[in-house]
Coordinates of N, CA and C in Angstrom, one line a residue:
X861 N -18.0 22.9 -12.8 CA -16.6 23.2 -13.0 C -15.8 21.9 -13.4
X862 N -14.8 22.2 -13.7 CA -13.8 21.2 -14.6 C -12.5 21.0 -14.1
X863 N -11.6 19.8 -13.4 CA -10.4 20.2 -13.4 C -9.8 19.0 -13.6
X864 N -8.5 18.9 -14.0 CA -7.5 18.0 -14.5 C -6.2 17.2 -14.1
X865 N -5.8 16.6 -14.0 CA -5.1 15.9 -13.4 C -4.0 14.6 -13.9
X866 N -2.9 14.5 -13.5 CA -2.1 13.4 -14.5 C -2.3 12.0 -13.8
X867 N -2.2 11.2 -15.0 CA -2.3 9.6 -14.4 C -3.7 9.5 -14.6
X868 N -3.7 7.8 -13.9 CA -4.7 7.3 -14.4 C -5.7 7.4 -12.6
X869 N -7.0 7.3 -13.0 CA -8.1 7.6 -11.6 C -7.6 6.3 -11.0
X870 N -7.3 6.4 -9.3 CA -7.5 5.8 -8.4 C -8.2 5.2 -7.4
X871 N -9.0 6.1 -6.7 CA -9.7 6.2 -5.8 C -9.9 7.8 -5.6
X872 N -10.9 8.3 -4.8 CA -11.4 9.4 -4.1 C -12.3 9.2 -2.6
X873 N -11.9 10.8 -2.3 CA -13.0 10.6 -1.2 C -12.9 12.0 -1.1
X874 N -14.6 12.1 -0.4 CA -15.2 13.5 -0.1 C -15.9 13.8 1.7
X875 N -15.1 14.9 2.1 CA -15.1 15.1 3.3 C -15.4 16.5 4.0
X876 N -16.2 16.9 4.6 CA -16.5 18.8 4.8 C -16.5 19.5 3.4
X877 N -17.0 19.3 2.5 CA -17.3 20.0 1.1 C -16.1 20.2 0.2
X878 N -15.3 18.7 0.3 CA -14.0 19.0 -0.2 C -13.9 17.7 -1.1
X879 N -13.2 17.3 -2.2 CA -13.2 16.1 -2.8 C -11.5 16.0 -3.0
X880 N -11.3 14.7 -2.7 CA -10.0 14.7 -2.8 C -9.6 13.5 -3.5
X881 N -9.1 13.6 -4.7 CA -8.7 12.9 -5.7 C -7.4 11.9 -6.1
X882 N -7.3 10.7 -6.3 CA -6.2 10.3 -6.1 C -6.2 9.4 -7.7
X883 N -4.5 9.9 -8.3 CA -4.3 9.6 -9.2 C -2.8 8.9 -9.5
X884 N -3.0 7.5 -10.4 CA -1.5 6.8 -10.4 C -0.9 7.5 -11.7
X885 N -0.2 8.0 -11.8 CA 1.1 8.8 -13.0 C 1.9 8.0 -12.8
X886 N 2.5 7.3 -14.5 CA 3.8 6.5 -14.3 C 4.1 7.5 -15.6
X887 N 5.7 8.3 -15.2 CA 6.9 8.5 -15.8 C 7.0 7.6 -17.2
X888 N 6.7 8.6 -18.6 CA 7.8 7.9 -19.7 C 9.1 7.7 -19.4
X889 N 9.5 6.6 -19.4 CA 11.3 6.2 -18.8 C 11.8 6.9 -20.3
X890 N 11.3 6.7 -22.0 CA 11.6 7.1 -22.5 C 12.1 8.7 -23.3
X891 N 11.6 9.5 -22.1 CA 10.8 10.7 -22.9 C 12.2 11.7 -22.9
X892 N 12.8 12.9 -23.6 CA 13.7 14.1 -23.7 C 13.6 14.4 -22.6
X893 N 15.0 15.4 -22.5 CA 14.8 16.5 -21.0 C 13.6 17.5 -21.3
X894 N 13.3 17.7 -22.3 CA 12.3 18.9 -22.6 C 11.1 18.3 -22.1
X895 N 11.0 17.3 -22.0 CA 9.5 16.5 -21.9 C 8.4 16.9 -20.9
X896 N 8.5 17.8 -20.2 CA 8.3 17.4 -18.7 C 6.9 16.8 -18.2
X897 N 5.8 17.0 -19.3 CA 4.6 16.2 -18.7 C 4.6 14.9 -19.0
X898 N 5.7 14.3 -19.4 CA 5.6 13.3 -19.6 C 6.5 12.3 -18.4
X899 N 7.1 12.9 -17.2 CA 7.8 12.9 -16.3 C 7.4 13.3 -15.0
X900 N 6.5 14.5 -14.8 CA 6.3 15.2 -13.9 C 4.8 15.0 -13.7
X901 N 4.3 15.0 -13.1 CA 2.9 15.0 -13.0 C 2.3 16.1 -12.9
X902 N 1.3 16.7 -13.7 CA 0.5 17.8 -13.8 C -0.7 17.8 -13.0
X903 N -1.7 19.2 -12.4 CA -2.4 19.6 -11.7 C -3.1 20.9 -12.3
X904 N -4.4 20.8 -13.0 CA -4.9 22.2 -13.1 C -3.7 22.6 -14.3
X905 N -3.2 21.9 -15.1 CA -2.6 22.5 -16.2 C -1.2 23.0 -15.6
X906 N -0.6 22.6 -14.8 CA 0.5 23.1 -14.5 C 1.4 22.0 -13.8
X907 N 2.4 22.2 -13.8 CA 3.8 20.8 -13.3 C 3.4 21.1 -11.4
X908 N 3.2 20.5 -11.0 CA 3.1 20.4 -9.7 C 4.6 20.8 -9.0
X909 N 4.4 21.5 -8.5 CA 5.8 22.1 -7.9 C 6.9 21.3 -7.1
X910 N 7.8 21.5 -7.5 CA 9.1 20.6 -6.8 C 9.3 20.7 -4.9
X911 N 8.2 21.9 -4.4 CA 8.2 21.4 -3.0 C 6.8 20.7 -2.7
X912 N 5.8 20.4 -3.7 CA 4.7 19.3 -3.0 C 5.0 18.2 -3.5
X913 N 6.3 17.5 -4.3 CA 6.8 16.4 -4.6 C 7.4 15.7 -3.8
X914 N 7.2 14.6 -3.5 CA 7.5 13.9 -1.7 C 8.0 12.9 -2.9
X915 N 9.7 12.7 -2.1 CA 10.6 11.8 -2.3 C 10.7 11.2 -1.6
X916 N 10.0 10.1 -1.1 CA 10.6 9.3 0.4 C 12.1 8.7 0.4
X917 N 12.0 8.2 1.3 CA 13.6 7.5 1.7 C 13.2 6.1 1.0
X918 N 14.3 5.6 0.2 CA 14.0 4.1 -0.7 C 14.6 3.6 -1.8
X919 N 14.6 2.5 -2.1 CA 15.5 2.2 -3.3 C 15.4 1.9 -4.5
X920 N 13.6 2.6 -4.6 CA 12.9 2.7 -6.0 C 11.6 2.8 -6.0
X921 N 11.5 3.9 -6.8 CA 10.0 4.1 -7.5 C 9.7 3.9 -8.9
X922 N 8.5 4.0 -9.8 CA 8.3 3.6 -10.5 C 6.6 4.3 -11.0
X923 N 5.9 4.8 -10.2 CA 5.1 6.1 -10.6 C 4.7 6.8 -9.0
X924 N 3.8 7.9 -9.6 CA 3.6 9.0 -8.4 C 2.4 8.5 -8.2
X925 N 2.0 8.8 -6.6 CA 0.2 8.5 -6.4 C 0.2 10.1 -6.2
X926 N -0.8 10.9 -7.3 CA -1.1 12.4 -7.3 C -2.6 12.3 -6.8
X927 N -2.4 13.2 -5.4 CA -3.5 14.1 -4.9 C -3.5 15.2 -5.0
X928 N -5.0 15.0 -4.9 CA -5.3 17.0 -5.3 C -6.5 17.1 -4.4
X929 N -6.8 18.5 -4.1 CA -8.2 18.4 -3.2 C -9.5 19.8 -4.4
X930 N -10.5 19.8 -3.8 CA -10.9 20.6 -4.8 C -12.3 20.9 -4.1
X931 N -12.8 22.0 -4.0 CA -13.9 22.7 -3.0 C -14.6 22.4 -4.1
X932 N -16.1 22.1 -3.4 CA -17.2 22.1 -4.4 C -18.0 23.7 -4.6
X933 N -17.6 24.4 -3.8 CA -18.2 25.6 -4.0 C -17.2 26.2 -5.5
X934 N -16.0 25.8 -5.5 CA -15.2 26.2 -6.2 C -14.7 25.1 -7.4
X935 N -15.8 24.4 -8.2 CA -15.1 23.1 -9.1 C -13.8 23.2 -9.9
X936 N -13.6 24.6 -10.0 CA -12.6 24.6 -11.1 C -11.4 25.0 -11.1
X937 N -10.9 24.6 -9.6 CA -9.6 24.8 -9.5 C -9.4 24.0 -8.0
X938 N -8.1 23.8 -8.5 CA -7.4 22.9 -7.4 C -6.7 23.3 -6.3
X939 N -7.4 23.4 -5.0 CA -6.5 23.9 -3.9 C -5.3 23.7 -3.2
X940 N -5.1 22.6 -3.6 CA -3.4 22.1 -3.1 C -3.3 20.6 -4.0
X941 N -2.5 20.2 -4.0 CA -1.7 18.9 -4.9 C -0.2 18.1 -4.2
X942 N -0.6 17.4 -4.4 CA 0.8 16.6 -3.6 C 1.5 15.5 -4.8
X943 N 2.6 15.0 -5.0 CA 2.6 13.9 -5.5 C 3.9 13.2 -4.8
X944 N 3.3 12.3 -4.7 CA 4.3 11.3 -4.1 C 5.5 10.0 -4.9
X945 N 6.2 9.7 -5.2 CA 7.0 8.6 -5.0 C 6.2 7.2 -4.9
X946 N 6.0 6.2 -5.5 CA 5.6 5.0 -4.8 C 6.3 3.8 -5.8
X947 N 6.3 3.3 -5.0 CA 6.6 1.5 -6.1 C 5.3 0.7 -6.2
X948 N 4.4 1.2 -6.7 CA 2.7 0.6 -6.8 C 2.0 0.7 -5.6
X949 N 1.9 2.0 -4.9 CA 1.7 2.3 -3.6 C -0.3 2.3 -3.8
X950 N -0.3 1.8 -2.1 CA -2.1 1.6 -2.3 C -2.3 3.2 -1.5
X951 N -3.5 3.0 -1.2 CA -4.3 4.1 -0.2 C -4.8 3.4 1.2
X952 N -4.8 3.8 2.1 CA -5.9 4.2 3.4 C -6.1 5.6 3.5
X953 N -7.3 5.4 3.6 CA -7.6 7.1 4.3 C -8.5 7.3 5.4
X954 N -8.4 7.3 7.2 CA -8.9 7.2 7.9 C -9.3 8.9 7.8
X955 N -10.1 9.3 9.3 CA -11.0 10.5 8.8 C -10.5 11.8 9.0
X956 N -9.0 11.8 8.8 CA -7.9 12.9 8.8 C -6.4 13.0 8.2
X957 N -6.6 11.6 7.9 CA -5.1 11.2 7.6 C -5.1 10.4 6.2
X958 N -4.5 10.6 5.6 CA -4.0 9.6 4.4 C -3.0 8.9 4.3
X959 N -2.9 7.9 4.2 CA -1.5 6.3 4.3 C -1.3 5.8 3.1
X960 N -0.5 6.1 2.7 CA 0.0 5.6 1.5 C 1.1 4.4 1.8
X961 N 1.0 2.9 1.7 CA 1.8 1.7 1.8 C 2.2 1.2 0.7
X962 N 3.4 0.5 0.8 CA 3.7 -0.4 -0.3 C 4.9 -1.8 0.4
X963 N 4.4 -2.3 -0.3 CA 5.2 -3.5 -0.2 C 6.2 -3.8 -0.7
X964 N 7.9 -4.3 0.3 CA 8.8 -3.8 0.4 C 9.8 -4.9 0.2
X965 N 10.2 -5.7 -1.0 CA 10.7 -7.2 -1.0 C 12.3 -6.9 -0.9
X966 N 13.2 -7.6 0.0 CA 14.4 -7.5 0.4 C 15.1 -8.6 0.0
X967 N 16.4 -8.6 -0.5 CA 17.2 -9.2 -1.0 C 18.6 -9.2 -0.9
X968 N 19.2 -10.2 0.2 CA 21.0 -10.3 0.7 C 21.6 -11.5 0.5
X969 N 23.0 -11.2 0.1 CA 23.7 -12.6 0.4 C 24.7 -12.8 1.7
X970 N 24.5 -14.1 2.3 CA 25.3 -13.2 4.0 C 26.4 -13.8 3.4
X971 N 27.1 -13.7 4.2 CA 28.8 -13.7 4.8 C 29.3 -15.0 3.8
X972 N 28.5 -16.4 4.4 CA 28.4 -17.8 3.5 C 27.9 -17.7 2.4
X973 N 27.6 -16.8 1.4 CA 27.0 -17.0 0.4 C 25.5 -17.6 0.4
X974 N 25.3 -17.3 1.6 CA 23.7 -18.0 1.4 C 22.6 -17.1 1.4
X975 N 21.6 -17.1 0.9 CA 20.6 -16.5 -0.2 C 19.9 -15.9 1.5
X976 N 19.1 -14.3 1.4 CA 18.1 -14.4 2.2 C 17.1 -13.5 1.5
X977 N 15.8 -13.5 2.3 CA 14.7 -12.9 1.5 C 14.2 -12.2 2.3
X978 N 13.3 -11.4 2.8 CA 12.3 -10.8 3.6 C 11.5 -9.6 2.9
X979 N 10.2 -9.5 3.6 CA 9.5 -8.4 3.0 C 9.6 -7.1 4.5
X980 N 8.8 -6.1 3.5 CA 8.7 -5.2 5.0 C 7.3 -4.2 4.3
X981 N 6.7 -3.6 4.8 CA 6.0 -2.4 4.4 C 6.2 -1.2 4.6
X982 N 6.3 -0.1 3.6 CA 6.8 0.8 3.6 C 5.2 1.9 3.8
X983 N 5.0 3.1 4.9 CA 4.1 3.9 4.9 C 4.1 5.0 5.1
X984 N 3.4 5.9 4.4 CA 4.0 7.0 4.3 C 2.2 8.2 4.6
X985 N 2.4 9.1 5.8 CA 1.3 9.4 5.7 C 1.5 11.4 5.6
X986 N -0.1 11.3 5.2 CA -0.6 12.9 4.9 C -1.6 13.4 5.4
X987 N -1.8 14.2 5.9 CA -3.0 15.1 6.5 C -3.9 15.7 5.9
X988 N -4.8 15.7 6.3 CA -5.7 16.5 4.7 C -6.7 17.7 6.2
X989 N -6.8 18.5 6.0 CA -7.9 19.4 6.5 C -9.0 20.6 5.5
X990 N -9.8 20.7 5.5 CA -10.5 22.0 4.5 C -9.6 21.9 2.9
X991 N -9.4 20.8 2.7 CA -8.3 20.6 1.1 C -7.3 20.9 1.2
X992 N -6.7 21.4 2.6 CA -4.9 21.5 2.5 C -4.4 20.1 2.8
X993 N -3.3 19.6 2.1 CA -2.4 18.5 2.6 C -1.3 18.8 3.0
X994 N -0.6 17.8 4.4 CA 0.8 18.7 4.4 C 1.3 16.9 5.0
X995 N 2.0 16.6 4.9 CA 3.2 15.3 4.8 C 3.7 15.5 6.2
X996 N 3.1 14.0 7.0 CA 3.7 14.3 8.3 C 4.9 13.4 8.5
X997 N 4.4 12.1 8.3 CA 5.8 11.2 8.6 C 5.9 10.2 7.7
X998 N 6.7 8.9 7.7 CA 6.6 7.7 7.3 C 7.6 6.8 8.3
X999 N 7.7 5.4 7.7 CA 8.1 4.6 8.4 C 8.1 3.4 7.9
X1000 N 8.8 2.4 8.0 CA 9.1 1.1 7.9 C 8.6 -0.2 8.8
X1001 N 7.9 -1.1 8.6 CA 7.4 -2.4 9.6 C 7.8 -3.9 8.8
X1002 N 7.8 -4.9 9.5 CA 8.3 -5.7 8.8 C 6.9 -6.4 8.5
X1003 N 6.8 -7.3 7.0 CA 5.9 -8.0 6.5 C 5.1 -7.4 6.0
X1004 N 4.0 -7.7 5.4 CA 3.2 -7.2 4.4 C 1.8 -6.9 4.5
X1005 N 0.8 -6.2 4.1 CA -0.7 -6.5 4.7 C -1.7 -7.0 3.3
X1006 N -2.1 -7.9 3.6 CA -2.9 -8.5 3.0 C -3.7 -7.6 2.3
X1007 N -4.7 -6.7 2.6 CA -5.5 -5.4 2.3 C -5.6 -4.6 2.7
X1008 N -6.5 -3.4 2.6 CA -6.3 -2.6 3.1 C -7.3 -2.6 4.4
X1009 N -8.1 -4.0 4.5 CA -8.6 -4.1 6.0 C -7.7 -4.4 7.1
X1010 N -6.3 -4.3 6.6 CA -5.6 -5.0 7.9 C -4.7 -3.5 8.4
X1011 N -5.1 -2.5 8.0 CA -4.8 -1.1 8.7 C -5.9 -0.4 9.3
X1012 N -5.8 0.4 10.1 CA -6.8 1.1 10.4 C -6.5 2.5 11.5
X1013 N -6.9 3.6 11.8 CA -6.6 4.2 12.9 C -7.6 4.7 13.7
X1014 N -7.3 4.8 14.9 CA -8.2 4.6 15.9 C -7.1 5.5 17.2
X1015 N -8.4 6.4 17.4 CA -7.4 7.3 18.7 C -5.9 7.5 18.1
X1016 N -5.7 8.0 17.1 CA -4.8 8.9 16.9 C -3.2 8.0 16.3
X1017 N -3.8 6.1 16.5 CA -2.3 5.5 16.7 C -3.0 4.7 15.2
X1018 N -2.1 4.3 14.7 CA -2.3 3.7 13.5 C -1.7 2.0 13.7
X1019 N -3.0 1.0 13.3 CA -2.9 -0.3 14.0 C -2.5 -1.3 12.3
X1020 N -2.1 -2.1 12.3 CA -1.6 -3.0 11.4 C -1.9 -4.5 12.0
X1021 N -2.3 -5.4 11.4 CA -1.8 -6.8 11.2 C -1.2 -7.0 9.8
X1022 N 0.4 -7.8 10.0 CA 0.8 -8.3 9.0 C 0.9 -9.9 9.0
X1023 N 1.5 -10.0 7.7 CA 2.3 -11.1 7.7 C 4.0 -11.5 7.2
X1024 N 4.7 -11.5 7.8 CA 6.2 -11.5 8.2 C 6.7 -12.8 7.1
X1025 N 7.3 -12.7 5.8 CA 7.8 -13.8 5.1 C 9.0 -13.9 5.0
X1026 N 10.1 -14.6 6.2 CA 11.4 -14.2 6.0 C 12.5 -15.8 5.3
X1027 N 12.6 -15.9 4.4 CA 13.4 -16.9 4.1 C 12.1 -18.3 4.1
X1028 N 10.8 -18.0 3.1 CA 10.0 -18.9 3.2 C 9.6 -19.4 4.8
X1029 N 9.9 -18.9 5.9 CA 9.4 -19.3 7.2 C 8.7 -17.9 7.7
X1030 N 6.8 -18.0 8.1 CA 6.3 -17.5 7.9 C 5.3 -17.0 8.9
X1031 N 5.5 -15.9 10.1 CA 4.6 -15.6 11.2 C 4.3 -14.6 10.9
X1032 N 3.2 -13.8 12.0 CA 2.4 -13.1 12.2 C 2.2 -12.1 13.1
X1033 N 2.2 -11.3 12.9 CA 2.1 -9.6 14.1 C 1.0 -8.8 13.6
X1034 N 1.0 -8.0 15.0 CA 0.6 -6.8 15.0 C 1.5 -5.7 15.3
X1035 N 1.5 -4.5 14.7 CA 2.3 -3.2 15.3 C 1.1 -2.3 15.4
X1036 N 1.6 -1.6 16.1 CA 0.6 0.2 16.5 C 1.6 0.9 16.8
X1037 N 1.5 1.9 15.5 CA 2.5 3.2 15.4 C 1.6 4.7 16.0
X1038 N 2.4 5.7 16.6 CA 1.6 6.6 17.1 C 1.8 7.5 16.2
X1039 N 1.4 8.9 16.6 CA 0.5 9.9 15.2 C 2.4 10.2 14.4
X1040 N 3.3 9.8 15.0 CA 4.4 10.0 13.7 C 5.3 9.0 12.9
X1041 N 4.1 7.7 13.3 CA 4.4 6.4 12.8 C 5.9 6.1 13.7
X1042 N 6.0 6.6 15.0 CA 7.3 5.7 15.6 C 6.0 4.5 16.4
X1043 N 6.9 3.1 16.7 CA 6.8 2.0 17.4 C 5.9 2.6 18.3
X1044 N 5.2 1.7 18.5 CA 4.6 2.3 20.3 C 3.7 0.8 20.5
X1045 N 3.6 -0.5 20.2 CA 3.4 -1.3 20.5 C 3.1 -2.8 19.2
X1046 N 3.8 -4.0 19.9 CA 3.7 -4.7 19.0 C 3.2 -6.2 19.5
X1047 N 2.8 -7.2 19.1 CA 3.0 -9.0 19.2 C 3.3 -9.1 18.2
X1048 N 4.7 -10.1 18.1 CA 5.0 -10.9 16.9 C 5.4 -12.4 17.2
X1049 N 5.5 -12.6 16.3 CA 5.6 -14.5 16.1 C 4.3 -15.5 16.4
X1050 N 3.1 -15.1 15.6 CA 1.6 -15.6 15.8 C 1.6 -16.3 14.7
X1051 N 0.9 -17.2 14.6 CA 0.6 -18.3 14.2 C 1.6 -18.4 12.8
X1052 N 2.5 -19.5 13.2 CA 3.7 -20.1 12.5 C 3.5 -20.7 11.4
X1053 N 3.8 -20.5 10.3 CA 3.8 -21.1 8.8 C 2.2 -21.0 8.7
X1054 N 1.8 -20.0 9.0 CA 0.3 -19.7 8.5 C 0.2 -18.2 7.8
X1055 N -0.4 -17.6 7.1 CA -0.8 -16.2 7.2 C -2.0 -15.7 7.1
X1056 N -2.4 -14.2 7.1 CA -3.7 -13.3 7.7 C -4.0 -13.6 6.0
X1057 N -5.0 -14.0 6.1 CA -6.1 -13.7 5.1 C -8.0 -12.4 5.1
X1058 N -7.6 -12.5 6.2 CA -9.1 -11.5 6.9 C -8.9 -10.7 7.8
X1059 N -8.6 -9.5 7.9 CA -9.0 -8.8 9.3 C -10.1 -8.0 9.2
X1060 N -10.7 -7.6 10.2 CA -11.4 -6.0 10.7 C -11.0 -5.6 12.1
X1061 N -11.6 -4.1 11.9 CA -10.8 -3.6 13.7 C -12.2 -2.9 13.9
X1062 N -12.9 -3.4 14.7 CA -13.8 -2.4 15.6 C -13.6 -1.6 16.8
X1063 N -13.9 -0.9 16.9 CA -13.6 0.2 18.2 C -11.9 -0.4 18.8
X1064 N -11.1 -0.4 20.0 CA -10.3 -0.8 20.3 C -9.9 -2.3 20.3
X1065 N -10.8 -3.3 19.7 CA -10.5 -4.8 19.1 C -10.4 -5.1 17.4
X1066 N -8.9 -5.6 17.4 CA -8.4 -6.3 16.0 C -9.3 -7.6 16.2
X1067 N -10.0 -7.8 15.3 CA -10.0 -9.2 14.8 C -9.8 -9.8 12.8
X1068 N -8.6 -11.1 13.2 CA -8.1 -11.4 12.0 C -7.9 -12.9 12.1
X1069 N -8.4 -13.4 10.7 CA -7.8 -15.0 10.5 C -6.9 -15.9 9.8
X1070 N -6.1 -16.4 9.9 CA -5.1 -17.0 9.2 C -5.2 -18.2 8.9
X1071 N -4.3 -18.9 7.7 CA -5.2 -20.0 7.2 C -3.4 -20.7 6.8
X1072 N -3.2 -21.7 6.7 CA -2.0 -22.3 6.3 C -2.3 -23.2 4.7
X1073 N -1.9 -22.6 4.1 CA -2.2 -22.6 2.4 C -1.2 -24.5 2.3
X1074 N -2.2 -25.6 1.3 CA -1.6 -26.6 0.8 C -2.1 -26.6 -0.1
X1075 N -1.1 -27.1 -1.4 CA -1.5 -27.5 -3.1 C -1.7 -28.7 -3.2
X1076 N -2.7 -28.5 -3.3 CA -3.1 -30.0 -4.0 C -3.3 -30.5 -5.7
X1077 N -2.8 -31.6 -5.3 CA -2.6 -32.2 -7.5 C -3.8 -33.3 -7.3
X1078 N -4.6 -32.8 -8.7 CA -5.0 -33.4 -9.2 C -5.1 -34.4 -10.3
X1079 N -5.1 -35.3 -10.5 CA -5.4 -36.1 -12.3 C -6.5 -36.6 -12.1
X1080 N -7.4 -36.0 -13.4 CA -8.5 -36.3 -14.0 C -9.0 -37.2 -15.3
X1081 N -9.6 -38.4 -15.1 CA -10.0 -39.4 -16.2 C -11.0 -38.1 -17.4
X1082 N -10.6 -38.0 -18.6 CA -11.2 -37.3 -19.5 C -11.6 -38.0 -20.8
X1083 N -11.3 -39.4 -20.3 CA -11.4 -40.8 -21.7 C -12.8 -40.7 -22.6
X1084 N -13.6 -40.0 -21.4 CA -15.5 -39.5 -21.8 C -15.8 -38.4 -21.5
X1085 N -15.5 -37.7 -22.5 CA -16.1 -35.9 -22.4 C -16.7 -35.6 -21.6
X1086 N -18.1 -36.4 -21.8 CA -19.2 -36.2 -20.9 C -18.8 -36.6 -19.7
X1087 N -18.1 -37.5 -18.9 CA -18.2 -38.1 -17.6 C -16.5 -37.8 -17.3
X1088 N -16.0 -37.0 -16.9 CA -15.3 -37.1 -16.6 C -14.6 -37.0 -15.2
X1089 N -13.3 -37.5 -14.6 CA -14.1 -38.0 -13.0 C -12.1 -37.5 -12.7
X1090 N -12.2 -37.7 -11.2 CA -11.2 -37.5 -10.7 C -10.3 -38.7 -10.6
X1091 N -9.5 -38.7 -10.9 CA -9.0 -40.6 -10.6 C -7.3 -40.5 -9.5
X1092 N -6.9 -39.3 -9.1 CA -6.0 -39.6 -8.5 C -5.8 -37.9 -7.6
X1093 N -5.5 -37.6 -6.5 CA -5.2 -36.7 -5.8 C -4.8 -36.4 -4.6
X1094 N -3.9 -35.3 -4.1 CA -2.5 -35.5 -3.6 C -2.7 -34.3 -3.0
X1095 N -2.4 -33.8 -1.4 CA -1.7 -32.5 -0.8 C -0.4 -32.7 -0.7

């Protein structure tokens, strides 16, 4: 069997005899009102319906991440379709749930005119059973995750290490959201002017490492092609 889909391949996964497809669609900014597949993301030859189109709460997107699920007994048609909103949104997909994150850069002037910055992650999750999807919650955390090792869910609560960059001054947390992504446990302010480069989570233990980034200059003697040497260098 054969079926079709808008955007470009992302990722997939296959679960109880079901394959579930995930595809990035970016919007012609340029295209007519008439246009619509060039705006709307298609499924199985058809505009995906304006109730499986998830608009999150936000102050910009810039393409859809389109799921579809599709029975193997049945290749040739698509059992449900979702598309979502993202600003270059990734995937997790633990073994019920789908997390869609993105990273969230903030930008104020206070009161003094003085400049401020911070990030946050933005996540938004979905349910998948026998190829139905149905959109349960999302939510907001501050800082960013390095990959997608530094998420994971375990007993129902969904575990994060970030890294928090607010105004170039730079710590480290954990949060654990419960099954509707509200708060339900956190540490923050871990290792100061450093950030997560590594995590994994085995059974009920996070483990992650952070590393404090220095540039170093180099100048190099190149007087002899062949021998050329280091002659001066600087953190």
């Amino acid at each position: 069997g054969e079926t079709e889909q808008s955007g470009s391949y992302y990722t997939s996964r296959f679960a109880d005899g079901y394959l579930y497809v995930f595809s990035q669609f970016t919007p012609n900014m340029s295209c007519s009102r008439n246009e619509i597949p060039e705006y709307i993301p298609y499924a199985s030859g058809k505009a995906i319906a304006e109730d499986q189109i998830l608009l999150p709460s936000g102050k910009q997107g810039n393409q859809y991440m389109v799921i579809t699920a599709v029975a193997v007994t049945e290749p040739d048609q698509i059992i449900s379709s979702k598309a979502m909103l993202t600003d270059n949104g990734q995937c997790y997909v633990s073994g019920s749930n789908i997390y869609i994150y993105e990273n969230q850069n903030e930008y104020s002037i206070r009161g003094d005119w003085k400049f401020e910055y911070y990030n946050r992650t933005a996540i938004r999750k979905i349910s998948y059973s026998k190829g139905q999807l149905e959109a349960v919650a999302q939510a907001v955390i501050p800082g960013y995750l390095d990959s997608s090792f530094c998420i994971d869910e375990h007993k129902g609560y969904l575990r994060t290490v970030v890294t928090v960059d607010t105004n170039n001054e730079t710590t480290n947390a954990v949060y654990v959201l419960d099954e509707n992504l509200e708060m339900n446990g956190k540490i923050e302010g871990m290792a100061e002017d450093e950030r997560i480069y590594s995590a994994r989570f085995l059974g009920d233990t996070a483990y992650f490492g952070t590393c404090r980034e220095t540039d170093p200059l180099f100048s190099v003697e190149r007087s002899d092609p062949k021998n050329p040497e280091i002659n001066g260098q600087l953190k």
